[in-house]
mmCIF file of C-alpha atoms and ligand atoms in Angstrom:
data_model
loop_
_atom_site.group_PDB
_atom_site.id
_atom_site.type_symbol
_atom_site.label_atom_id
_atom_site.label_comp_id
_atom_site.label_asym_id
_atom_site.label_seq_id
_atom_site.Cartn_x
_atom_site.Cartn_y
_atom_site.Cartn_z
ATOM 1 C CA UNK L 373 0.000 0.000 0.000
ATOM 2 C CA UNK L 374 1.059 3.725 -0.293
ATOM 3 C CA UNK L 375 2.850 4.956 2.537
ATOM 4 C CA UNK L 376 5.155 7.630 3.898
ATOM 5 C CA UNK L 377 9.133 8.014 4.594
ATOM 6 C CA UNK L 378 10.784 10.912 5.800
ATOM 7 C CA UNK L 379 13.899 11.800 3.961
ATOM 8 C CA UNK L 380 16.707 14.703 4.774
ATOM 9 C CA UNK L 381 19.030 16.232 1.824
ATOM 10 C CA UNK L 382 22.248 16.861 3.773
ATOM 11 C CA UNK L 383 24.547 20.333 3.945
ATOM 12 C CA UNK L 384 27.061 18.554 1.471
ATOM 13 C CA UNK L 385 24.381 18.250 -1.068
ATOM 14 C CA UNK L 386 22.532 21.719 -0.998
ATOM 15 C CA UNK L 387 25.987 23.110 -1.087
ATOM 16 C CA UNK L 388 26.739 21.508 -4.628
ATOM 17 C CA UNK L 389 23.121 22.846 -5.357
ATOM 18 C CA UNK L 390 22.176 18.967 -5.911
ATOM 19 C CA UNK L 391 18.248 19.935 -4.180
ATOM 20 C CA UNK L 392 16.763 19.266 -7.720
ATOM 21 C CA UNK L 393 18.959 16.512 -8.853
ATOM 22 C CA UNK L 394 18.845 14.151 -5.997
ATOM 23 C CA UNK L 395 14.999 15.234 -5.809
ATOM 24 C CA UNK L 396 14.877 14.034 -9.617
ATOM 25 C CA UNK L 397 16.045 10.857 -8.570
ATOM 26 C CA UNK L 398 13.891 10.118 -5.642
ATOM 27 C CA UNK L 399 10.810 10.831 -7.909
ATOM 28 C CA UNK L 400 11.990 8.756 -11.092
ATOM 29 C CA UNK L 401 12.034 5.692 -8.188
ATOM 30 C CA UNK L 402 8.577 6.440 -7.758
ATOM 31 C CA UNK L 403 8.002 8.488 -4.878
ATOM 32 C CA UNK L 404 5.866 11.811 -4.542
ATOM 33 C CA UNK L 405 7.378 15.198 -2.347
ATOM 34 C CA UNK L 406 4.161 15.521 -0.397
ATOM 35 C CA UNK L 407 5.862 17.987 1.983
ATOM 36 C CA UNK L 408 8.664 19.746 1.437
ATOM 37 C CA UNK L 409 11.310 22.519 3.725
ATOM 38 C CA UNK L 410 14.656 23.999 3.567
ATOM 39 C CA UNK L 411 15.826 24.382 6.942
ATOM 40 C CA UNK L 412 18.792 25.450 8.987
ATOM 41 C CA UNK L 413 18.486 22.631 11.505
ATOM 42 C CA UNK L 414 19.722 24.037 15.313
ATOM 43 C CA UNK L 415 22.131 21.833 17.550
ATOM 44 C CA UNK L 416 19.061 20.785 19.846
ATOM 45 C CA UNK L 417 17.419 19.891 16.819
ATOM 46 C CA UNK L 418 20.403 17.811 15.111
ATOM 47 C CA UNK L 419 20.711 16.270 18.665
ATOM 48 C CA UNK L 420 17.308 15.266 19.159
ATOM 49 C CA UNK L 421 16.949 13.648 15.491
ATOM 50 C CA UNK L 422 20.164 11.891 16.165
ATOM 51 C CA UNK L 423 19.316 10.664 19.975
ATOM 52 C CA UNK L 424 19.630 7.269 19.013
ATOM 53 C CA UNK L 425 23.062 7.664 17.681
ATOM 54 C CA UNK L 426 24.844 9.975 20.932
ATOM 55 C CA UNK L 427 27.013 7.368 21.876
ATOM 56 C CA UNK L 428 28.327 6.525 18.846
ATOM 57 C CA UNK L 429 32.006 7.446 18.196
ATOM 58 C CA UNK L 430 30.637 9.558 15.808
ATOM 59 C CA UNK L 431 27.239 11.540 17.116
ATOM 60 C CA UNK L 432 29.379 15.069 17.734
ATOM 61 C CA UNK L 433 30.869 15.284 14.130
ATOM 62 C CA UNK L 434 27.287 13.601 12.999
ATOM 63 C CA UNK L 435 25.687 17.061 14.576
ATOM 64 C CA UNK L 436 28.278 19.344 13.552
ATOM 65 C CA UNK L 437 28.044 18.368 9.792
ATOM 66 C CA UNK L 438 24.087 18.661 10.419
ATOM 67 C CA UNK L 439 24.149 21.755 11.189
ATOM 68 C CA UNK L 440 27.070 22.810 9.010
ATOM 69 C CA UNK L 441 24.640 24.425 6.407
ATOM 70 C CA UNK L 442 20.873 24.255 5.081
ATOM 71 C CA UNK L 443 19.450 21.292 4.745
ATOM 72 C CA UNK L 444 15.575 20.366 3.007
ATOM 73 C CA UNK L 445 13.372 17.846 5.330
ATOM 74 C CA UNK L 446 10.905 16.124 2.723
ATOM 75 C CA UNK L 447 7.993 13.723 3.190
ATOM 76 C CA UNK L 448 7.867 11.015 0.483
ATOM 77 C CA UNK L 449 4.655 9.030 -0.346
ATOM 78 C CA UNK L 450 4.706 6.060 -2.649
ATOM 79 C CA UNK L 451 4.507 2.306 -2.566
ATOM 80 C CA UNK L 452 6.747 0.819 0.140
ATOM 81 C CA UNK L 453 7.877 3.930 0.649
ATOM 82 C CA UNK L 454 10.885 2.812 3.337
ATOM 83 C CA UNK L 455 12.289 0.310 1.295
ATOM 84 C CA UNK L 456 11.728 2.116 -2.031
ATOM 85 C CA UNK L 457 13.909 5.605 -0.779
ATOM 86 C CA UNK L 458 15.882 3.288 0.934
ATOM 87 C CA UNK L 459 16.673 1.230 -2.262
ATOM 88 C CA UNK L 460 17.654 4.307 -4.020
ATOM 89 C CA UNK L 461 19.647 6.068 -1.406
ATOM 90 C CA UNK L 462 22.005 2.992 -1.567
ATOM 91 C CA UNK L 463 24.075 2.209 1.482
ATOM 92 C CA UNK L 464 25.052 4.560 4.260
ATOM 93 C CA UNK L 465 28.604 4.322 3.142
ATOM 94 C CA UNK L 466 29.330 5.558 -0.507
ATOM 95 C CA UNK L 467 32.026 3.007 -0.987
ATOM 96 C CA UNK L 468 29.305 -0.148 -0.917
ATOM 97 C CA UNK L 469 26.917 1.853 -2.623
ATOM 98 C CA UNK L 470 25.148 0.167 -5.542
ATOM 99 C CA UNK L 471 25.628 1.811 -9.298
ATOM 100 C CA UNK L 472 22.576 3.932 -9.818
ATOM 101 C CA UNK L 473 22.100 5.018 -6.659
ATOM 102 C CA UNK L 474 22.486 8.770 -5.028
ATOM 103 C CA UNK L 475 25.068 7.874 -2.357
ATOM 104 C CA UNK L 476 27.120 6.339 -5.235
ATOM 105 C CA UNK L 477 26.579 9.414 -7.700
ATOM 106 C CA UNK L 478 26.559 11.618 -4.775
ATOM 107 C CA UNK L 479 27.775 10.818 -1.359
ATOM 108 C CA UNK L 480 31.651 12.666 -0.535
ATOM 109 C CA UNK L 481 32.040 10.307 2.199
ATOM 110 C CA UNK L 482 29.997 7.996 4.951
ATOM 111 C CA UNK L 483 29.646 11.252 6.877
ATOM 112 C CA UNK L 484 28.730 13.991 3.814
ATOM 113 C CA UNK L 485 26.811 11.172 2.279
ATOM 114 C CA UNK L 486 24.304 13.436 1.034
ATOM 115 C CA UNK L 487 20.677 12.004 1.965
ATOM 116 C CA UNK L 488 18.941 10.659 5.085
ATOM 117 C CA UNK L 489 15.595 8.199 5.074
ATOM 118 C CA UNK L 490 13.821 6.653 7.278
ATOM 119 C CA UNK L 491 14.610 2.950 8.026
ATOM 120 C CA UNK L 492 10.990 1.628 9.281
ATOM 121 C CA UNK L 493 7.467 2.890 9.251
ATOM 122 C CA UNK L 494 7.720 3.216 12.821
ATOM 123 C CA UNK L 495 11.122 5.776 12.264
ATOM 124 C CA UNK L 496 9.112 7.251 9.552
ATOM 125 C CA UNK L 497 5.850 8.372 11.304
ATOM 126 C CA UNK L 498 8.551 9.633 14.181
ATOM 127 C CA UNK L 499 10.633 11.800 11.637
ATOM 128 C CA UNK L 500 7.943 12.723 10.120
ATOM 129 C CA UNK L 501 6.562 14.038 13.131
ATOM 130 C CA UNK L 502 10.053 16.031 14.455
ATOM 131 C CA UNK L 503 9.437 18.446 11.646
ATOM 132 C CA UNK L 504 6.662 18.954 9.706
ATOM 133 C CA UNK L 505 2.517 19.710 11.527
ATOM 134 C CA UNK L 506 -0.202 17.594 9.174
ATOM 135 C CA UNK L 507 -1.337 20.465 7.895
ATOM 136 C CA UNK L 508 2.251 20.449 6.139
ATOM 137 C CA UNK L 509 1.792 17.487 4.323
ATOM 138 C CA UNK L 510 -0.188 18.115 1.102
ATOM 139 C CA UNK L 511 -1.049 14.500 -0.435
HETATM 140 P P1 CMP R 491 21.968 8.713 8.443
HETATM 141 O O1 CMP R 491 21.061 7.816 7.677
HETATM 142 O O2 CMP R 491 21.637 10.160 8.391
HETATM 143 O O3 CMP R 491 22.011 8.251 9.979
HETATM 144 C C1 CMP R 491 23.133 8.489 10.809
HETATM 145 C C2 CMP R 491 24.297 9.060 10.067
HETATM 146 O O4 CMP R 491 25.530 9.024 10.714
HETATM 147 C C3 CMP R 491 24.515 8.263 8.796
HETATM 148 O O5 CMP R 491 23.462 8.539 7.885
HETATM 149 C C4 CMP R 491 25.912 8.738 8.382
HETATM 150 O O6 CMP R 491 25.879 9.838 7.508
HETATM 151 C C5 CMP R 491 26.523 9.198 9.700
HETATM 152 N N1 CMP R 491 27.737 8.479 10.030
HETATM 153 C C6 CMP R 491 28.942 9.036 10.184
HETATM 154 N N2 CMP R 491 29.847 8.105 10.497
HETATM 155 C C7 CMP R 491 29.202 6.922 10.542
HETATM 156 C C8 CMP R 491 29.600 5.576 10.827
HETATM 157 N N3 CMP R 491 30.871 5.259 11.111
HETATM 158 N N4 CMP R 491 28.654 4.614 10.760
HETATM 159 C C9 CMP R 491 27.358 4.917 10.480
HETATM 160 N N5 CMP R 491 26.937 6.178 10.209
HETATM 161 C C10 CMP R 491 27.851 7.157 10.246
#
């Protein structure tokens, strides 16, 4: 069934002015931009998104690129959403990244790797719910 994913295009991207391409992308794989923001994200707000990551080696970089420059917070609607933005993201580190993919076209590195998504409905419906009211979200 149609459902929702919450997906994040990072600082490294909207610096290369990659909003449209990456967006490009995401819709040719069959999702729909049913809400869409560009957004300095603050520290409490990198923090909070990331809470399940702050005690990772990596969390305090993690925040600082976050918050490094603008980023654009986007609900995505489609068929399996998840798995579908997931599939075309590619992996979280541009190196293993399948051909095709953004993170392989994309990504400067596992940190700078220029998109977020959700990786359940249940992480979905919470991302989705960090930034955007349901008036927001135009179907
Ligand atoms: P993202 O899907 O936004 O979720 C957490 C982010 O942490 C991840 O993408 C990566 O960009 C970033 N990150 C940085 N270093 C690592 C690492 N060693 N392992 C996993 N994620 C990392």
């Amino acid at each position: 069934a149609a459902n929702r994913t919450f997906s994040i295009i990072k600082p490294d991207a909207t610096r290369r002015n990659l909003t449209g391409a990456i967006t490009a992308m995401l819709e040719e794989a069959g999702l729909r931009v049913v809400a869409s923001k560009r957004i300095r994200m603050s520290r409490e707000q990198a923090e909070g998104f990331y809470a399940v990551h702050k005690d990772r080696p990596f969390f305090a970089d993690l925040v600082a690129f976050m918050i490094s420059g603008p980023v654009v917070v986007q609900v995505l609607e489609g068929e399996n959403a998840v798995k579908r933005n997931r599939d075309i993201m590619g992996a979280t580190n541009p190196e293993n990244a399948d051909e095709g993919t953004i993170r392989k076209r994309f990504a400067e590195s596992i940190e700078a790797n220029s998109v977020h998504g959700s990786d359940s409905d249940e992480n979905a419906a919470a991302e989705i719910a960090y930034f955007f009211k349901p008036e927001e979200i135009v179907g």
